[in-house]
XYZ file of C-alpha atoms in Angstrom:
482
model
C 147.802 92.494 139.210
C 145.809 90.136 137.004
C 143.299 91.575 134.570
C 140.443 90.042 136.575
C 141.713 91.671 139.771
C 142.223 94.936 137.931
C 138.638 94.873 136.679
C 137.286 94.037 140.150
C 139.279 96.783 141.860
C 138.442 99.261 139.117
C 134.753 98.413 139.401
C 134.782 98.853 143.190
C 136.706 102.109 143.007
C 134.386 103.271 140.263
C 131.266 102.430 142.252
C 132.655 104.216 145.314
C 133.689 107.304 143.400
C 130.444 107.434 141.485
C 128.542 107.270 144.757
C 130.259 110.410 146.029
C 130.331 112.306 142.767
C 127.027 110.810 141.729
C 125.376 112.029 144.910
C 126.951 115.475 145.019
C 127.252 116.016 141.291
C 124.599 113.927 139.520
C 121.940 112.282 141.639
C 121.317 115.445 143.632
C 121.427 117.743 140.627
C 117.617 117.721 140.398
C 117.573 118.909 144.014
C 120.112 121.656 143.331
C 118.528 122.884 140.111
C 115.020 122.959 141.568
C 115.792 124.215 145.096
C 118.126 126.917 143.759
C 117.151 129.461 141.154
C 119.092 129.282 137.899
C 121.012 132.412 138.942
C 121.853 130.864 142.333
C 123.020 127.705 140.603
C 125.242 129.920 138.478
C 126.652 131.328 141.719
C 127.268 127.774 142.900
C 129.266 127.094 139.734
C 131.433 130.152 140.383
C 132.063 129.345 144.066
C 132.880 125.738 143.191
C 135.391 126.997 140.623
C 137.095 129.124 143.278
C 137.200 126.173 145.675
C 139.146 124.244 143.062
C 141.552 127.131 142.529
C 142.292 127.513 146.250
C 142.643 123.747 146.589
C 145.272 123.555 143.871
C 147.188 126.495 145.357
C 147.445 125.005 148.864
C 148.237 121.412 147.895
C 151.711 121.938 146.402
C 151.186 118.771 144.361
C 151.666 116.680 147.501
C 148.840 114.238 146.816
C 150.508 113.240 143.557
C 153.854 112.981 145.322
C 152.412 110.714 148.008
C 150.792 108.558 145.351
C 154.194 107.895 143.766
C 156.651 108.002 146.711
C 154.557 106.297 149.391
C 155.787 102.855 148.406
C 159.369 103.858 149.262
C 158.314 104.753 152.807
C 156.027 101.766 153.204
C 158.964 99.511 152.427
C 160.932 101.266 155.152
C 158.232 100.584 157.735
C 157.404 104.241 158.455
C 154.283 105.085 156.445
C 152.520 106.804 159.352
C 155.409 109.159 160.044
C 155.652 110.016 156.362
C 151.947 110.848 156.101
C 152.157 112.868 159.333
C 154.922 115.047 157.864
C 152.818 115.729 154.792
C 149.760 116.571 156.909
C 151.647 118.927 159.233
C 153.114 120.852 156.308
C 149.646 121.107 154.738
C 148.231 122.554 157.966
C 150.926 125.236 157.959
C 150.056 126.158 154.387
C 146.344 126.299 155.211
C 147.036 128.601 158.165
C 149.062 130.901 155.901
C 146.244 130.914 153.343
C 143.781 131.914 156.069
C 146.019 134.834 156.990
C 146.155 136.015 153.381
C 142.376 135.693 153.120
C 141.895 137.812 156.242
C 144.261 140.509 154.973
C 143.475 140.704 151.259
C 140.753 138.188 150.520
C 138.047 140.606 149.341
C 139.988 142.277 146.501
C 141.441 138.953 145.386
C 137.969 137.428 145.249
C 136.586 140.372 143.255
C 139.457 140.029 140.794
C 138.527 136.414 140.061
C 134.740 136.539 140.507
C 133.355 140.059 140.177
C 129.763 138.851 139.993
C 129.546 137.076 143.376
C 130.134 138.434 146.915
C 133.285 137.417 148.755
C 131.502 137.017 152.087
C 130.633 134.432 153.176
C 131.786 132.487 150.115
C 135.513 133.194 150.468
C 135.643 131.405 153.811
C 133.453 128.569 152.609
C 135.816 128.121 149.687
C 138.933 128.099 151.869
C 137.442 125.704 154.415
C 136.185 123.247 151.812
C 139.507 123.398 149.946
C 141.346 122.510 153.179
C 139.012 119.599 153.886
C 139.412 118.432 150.303
C 143.138 117.984 150.938
C 142.816 116.132 154.255
C 140.066 113.893 152.926
C 142.023 113.279 149.732
C 145.100 112.303 151.722
C 143.078 109.885 153.850
C 141.403 108.233 150.867
C 144.694 108.060 148.972
C 146.449 106.318 151.847
C 143.711 103.699 152.020
C 143.860 103.151 148.264
C 147.651 102.850 148.161
C 147.457 100.073 150.740
C 144.875 98.426 148.460
C 142.214 98.395 151.188
C 139.413 98.468 148.686
C 136.604 97.626 151.108
C 137.589 100.411 153.507
C 137.811 102.855 150.612
C 134.324 101.890 149.468
C 133.021 102.230 153.025
C 134.439 105.755 153.312
C 132.852 106.800 150.049
C 129.461 105.302 150.909
C 129.463 107.082 154.273
C 130.429 110.392 152.663
C 127.714 110.017 150.027
C 125.069 109.315 152.669
C 126.144 112.306 154.755
C 126.095 114.690 151.790
C 122.676 113.425 150.715
C 121.057 113.956 154.094
C 122.826 117.252 154.808
C 122.010 118.735 151.387
C 118.349 117.744 151.618
C 117.992 119.205 155.107
C 119.837 122.405 154.163
C 117.854 123.033 150.971
C 114.403 121.562 151.561
C 113.951 121.677 155.356
C 115.943 124.699 156.502
C 115.892 126.568 153.165
C 119.464 127.784 153.660
C 120.171 128.127 149.950
C 123.708 128.091 148.577
C 125.474 128.582 151.959
C 123.639 125.541 153.312
C 124.619 123.458 150.289
C 128.274 124.406 150.733
C 128.105 123.445 154.411
C 126.723 120.044 153.400
C 129.691 119.522 151.087
C 132.101 120.402 153.897
C 130.532 117.850 156.228
C 130.888 115.185 153.551
C 134.702 115.391 153.700
C 134.823 114.526 157.403
C 134.751 110.674 157.150
C 137.929 110.448 155.068
C 139.605 113.081 157.256
C 138.773 111.102 160.416
C 140.114 107.910 158.827
C 143.341 109.777 158.058
C 143.749 110.765 161.727
C 142.839 107.267 162.891
C 145.394 105.611 160.624
C 148.188 107.984 161.644
C 147.415 107.132 165.263
C 150.442 107.425 167.514
C 152.506 108.966 164.716
C 150.333 112.109 164.795
C 152.589 114.898 166.079
C 153.498 118.521 165.246
C 156.653 117.362 163.515
C 157.868 117.598 159.917
C 160.773 115.393 158.906
C 162.947 116.907 156.204
C 163.622 113.470 154.725
C 159.874 113.065 154.183
C 158.944 116.545 153.036
C 161.760 117.663 150.739
C 161.629 114.726 148.283
C 157.848 115.017 148.210
C 157.993 118.744 147.475
C 160.651 118.168 144.826
C 158.460 115.563 143.157
C 155.173 117.340 143.783
C 155.927 120.938 142.771
C 155.855 120.148 139.040
C 152.449 118.638 139.677
C 151.414 121.835 141.463
C 152.222 123.671 138.255
C 150.224 121.026 136.422
C 147.259 121.533 138.732
C 147.228 125.296 138.231
C 147.511 124.733 134.500
C 144.785 122.098 134.756
C 142.565 124.593 136.530
C 143.117 127.142 133.780
C 142.511 124.442 131.210
C 139.179 123.441 132.730
C 137.892 126.614 134.344
C 139.218 129.484 132.269
C 135.988 129.365 130.300
C 133.957 129.908 133.479
C 136.208 132.778 134.564
C 135.880 134.429 131.162
C 132.160 133.743 130.736
C 131.447 135.728 133.927
C 132.366 138.848 131.967
C 130.256 138.073 128.892
C 127.100 136.174 129.920
C 124.528 136.149 132.715
C 124.553 133.944 135.811
C 121.725 131.943 134.223
C 123.968 131.117 131.269
C 126.826 130.212 133.588
C 124.420 127.812 135.300
C 123.838 126.062 131.949
C 127.570 125.823 131.265
C 128.270 124.643 134.809
C 125.609 121.952 134.595
C 127.157 120.670 131.350
C 130.601 120.611 132.967
C 129.232 118.730 135.950
C 127.559 116.116 133.792
C 130.668 115.678 131.631
C 132.586 114.776 134.783
C 131.049 111.309 134.643
C 133.584 110.428 131.942
C 136.473 111.837 133.953
C 135.430 109.964 137.087
C 135.098 106.692 135.183
C 138.624 107.081 133.823
C 140.062 108.056 137.217
C 138.464 105.011 138.810
C 140.208 102.746 136.334
C 143.432 104.632 136.959
C 143.153 104.062 140.710
C 143.362 100.335 140.030
C 145.807 100.463 137.114
C 148.461 102.848 138.417
C 149.367 101.006 141.660
C 149.664 97.797 139.609
C 152.047 99.485 137.150
C 154.043 101.450 139.740
C 154.478 98.423 142.007
C 155.464 96.001 139.228
C 158.980 94.918 138.360
C 160.677 96.748 135.465
C 160.229 93.648 133.327
C 156.492 93.261 133.991
C 155.404 96.932 134.056
C 155.336 97.558 130.261
C 153.108 94.537 129.626
C 150.745 95.436 132.473
C 150.500 98.982 131.113
C 149.881 97.779 127.562
C 147.138 95.291 128.411
C 145.337 97.499 130.911
C 145.547 100.528 128.588
C 143.913 98.737 125.686
C 141.146 97.551 127.973
C 140.721 101.040 129.412
C 140.390 102.672 125.981
C 137.614 100.280 125.060
C 135.704 100.637 128.331
C 135.890 104.425 128.480
C 134.620 104.599 124.913
C 131.572 102.590 125.931
C 130.816 104.971 128.787
C 131.370 108.083 126.661
C 129.281 106.875 123.725
C 126.328 106.194 126.021
C 126.585 109.622 127.631
C 126.841 111.401 124.267
C 123.905 109.674 122.590
C 121.656 110.064 125.650
C 122.754 113.635 126.452
C 119.323 115.173 125.920
C 117.634 112.575 128.126
C 120.225 113.212 130.849
C 119.508 116.957 130.885
C 115.747 116.356 131.100
C 116.236 114.062 134.081
C 118.465 116.323 136.156
C 117.313 119.861 135.390
C 114.285 122.023 134.502
C 113.462 122.839 130.900
C 115.436 126.091 131.042
C 118.670 124.107 130.859
C 117.826 122.219 127.638
C 119.366 124.927 125.484
C 122.730 123.687 126.733
C 122.517 120.370 124.819
C 125.186 121.297 122.208
C 127.454 122.521 125.005
C 127.037 119.243 126.899
C 127.790 117.125 123.809
C 130.986 119.054 123.083
C 132.118 118.858 126.724
C 131.436 115.098 126.840
C 133.678 114.593 123.822
C 136.268 116.847 125.454
C 136.157 114.816 128.679
C 136.623 111.623 126.680
C 139.660 113.045 124.854
C 141.133 114.136 128.175
C 140.512 110.715 129.744
C 142.700 109.133 127.069
C 145.689 110.945 128.584
C 145.492 108.534 131.551
C 147.494 106.025 129.517
C 150.334 108.421 128.700
C 150.299 110.008 132.168
C 150.723 106.587 133.779
C 153.707 105.872 131.527
C 155.269 109.247 132.302
C 154.776 108.852 136.047
C 156.200 105.335 135.974
C 159.359 106.741 134.387
C 159.314 109.577 136.946
C 158.775 112.389 134.475
C 156.557 114.826 136.422
C 158.033 117.811 134.595
C 156.876 116.374 131.304
C 153.364 116.005 132.732
C 153.559 119.596 133.937
C 154.605 120.787 130.481
C 151.641 118.933 129.020
C 149.227 120.721 131.357
C 150.832 124.098 130.683
C 150.381 123.556 126.955
C 146.715 122.743 127.506
C 146.277 125.817 129.705
C 147.840 128.094 127.103
C 145.575 126.638 124.417
C 142.559 127.093 126.688
C 143.373 130.775 127.247
C 144.068 131.491 123.574
C 140.996 129.654 122.307
C 138.794 130.989 125.112
C 139.699 134.602 124.441
C 139.101 134.061 120.741
C 135.846 132.061 120.897
C 133.946 133.098 124.034
C 133.244 136.779 123.216
C 131.607 136.017 119.829
C 130.131 132.567 120.537
C 129.417 132.542 124.275
C 128.767 129.156 125.886
C 129.456 127.082 122.775
C 132.691 128.977 122.238
C 133.764 128.067 125.770
C 132.993 124.387 125.166
C 134.877 124.308 121.841
C 137.847 126.054 123.473
C 137.949 123.334 126.134
C 137.804 120.599 123.492
C 140.619 122.154 121.455
C 142.835 122.491 124.510
C 142.211 118.853 125.490
C 143.065 117.618 122.015
C 146.389 119.484 122.007
C 147.285 118.366 125.518
C 146.424 114.700 125.033
C 148.239 114.483 121.715
C 151.377 116.037 123.204
C 151.194 113.706 126.198
C 151.035 110.590 124.043
C 153.896 111.773 121.847
C 156.116 112.251 124.901
C 155.096 108.917 126.432
C 155.795 107.152 123.132
C 159.282 108.692 122.972
C 160.058 107.621 126.536
C 158.400 104.194 126.760
C 158.322 103.103 123.125
C 154.641 102.136 123.388
C 152.264 103.728 120.889
C 148.466 103.878 121.038
C 147.859 106.396 118.268
C 145.874 103.968 116.101
C 143.486 103.039 118.898
C 143.080 106.652 119.977
C 142.293 107.859 116.457
C 139.777 105.049 115.983
C 137.763 105.612 119.149
C 137.891 109.415 118.872
C 136.569 109.332 115.312
C 133.798 106.935 116.364
C 132.748 109.190 119.251
C 132.816 112.293 117.048
C 130.395 110.531 114.691
C 128.122 109.723 117.615
C 128.242 113.357 118.742
C 127.019 114.495 115.336
C 124.303 111.855 115.468
C 123.239 112.944 118.968
C 122.692 116.498 117.710
C 120.319 115.291 114.953
C 116.991 117.125 115.426
C 114.983 114.102 114.233
C 115.206 112.460 117.663
C 112.647 114.939 118.971
C 109.895 113.613 116.714
C 110.548 109.977 117.563
C 108.907 107.955 120.347
C 111.185 107.893 123.375
C 111.288 104.063 123.543
C 112.114 103.712 119.848
C 114.762 106.421 120.042
C 116.336 104.754 123.060
C 116.383 101.357 121.384
C 118.040 102.756 118.267
C 120.668 104.548 120.316
C 121.458 101.420 122.319
C 121.760 99.404 119.116
C 124.185 101.962 117.663
C 126.317 101.916 120.800
C 126.387 98.121 120.877
C 127.305 97.798 117.190
C 130.135 100.334 117.324
C 131.463 98.952 120.612
C 131.481 95.400 119.233
C 133.258 96.522 116.061
C 135.986 98.265 118.035
C 136.364 95.305 120.388
C 136.828 92.954 117.447
C 139.672 95.108 116.149
C 141.945 95.331 119.174
C 140.510 93.710 122.294
C 143.122 91.394 123.909
C 143.205 87.804 122.714
C 142.002 86.316 125.983
C 138.766 88.310 125.687
C 138.340 87.206 122.086
C 138.720 83.630 123.274
C 136.074 84.195 125.936
C 133.692 85.599 123.307
C 134.358 82.587 121.081
C 133.619 80.175 123.932
C 130.347 81.952 124.690
C 129.390 81.536 121.045
C 130.198 77.861 121.214
C 133.432 78.119 119.206
C 136.772 76.503 119.864
C 138.111 79.290 122.053
C 140.882 80.108 119.604
C 141.328 83.688 118.532
């Protein structure tokens, strides 16, 4: 895939993903935070955390396995039968999970979330987790076939449905948190229906061993990674429930939700980059990975620096004044999300060389660090301790990931990573400067934009690929030579 095509696909994937996450996680945040009390929003954070946990438990890492092994089955002319086998196995797992929930769901829920009732939220969580898998499988299949326009159409439809359903549930029917969860569930239906449509005549209650066993073998290490990833990201929320109020959890949850913008931006680039790397010849793959990785590091820094410097303005836009005390937490979590996004480069290299166990070990390391740091920092420091624990775990995980990728592939990005991380850390300290509050909003915004532009340009001049330097030179009226 050419760099221009990569940028176009990445932009389209990014727009589509940001529509869905932007609607459910950002654009509608003012609706959530105003229609729900701060305590109810804290309950939403807890239920959403449990949805993620159930989702990781029932997926068995199969989405990651399909993302890597699908091309083998597409070459054999049986992609529909392969996807059908994966779907049928997932339905069996979901049915088993429903049986466990009926038999022992209440005590299990209380063990994880003692501050929120299990009914009706246990069944909402299980249902949404199941739909997350089917919708994810449908969207993944479309993306792997590089049907960008269809993918964008699915995401736009889902975003529109969630918007209308959430508004009706909260503002018209006043259904509160249960209504909001129902709106989320409805939003997963378009991708699920596309999945069924694409399987078509291959849809049958049949699981082929040749399809399932290699996928489970490849995917189970990722299942371990997902559980570790959940602990890495959500252990702070689980622990905070025992030390702070629901109102404080709402502040932490809002900061986590806003920090996701960095993660989504990086995943969107990965959705374009990884198929290009995985589908390339062994001779071409290292160069494609190198060029796209350098471009990715630069672009994700631009997105993260903007979010960090304008963190206070973002909170004021999406939430009432009661959430402003979470500004330091948001800044730390934005830096943490940026550090985590840098692992996309090493993860792509590890997956290309079919090293899922190494990726799993990386996530386990991060999870262990999250638990250790969380238990040490949350009781004395509360919300900020949880944010710092997340940052420390991300740093350890990303560093380990890049060391392993360097040993396997021979490609090193440590200089670039150190440079952009140091630059963003400086911006984080600048964003916390109290002097911004006494400055006119227009002047403050102009200064922040100038800082972002200057630092971004300096980093680009250091390691942006030569062809982009040539383009900059031509725009300036130069010779076009780097």
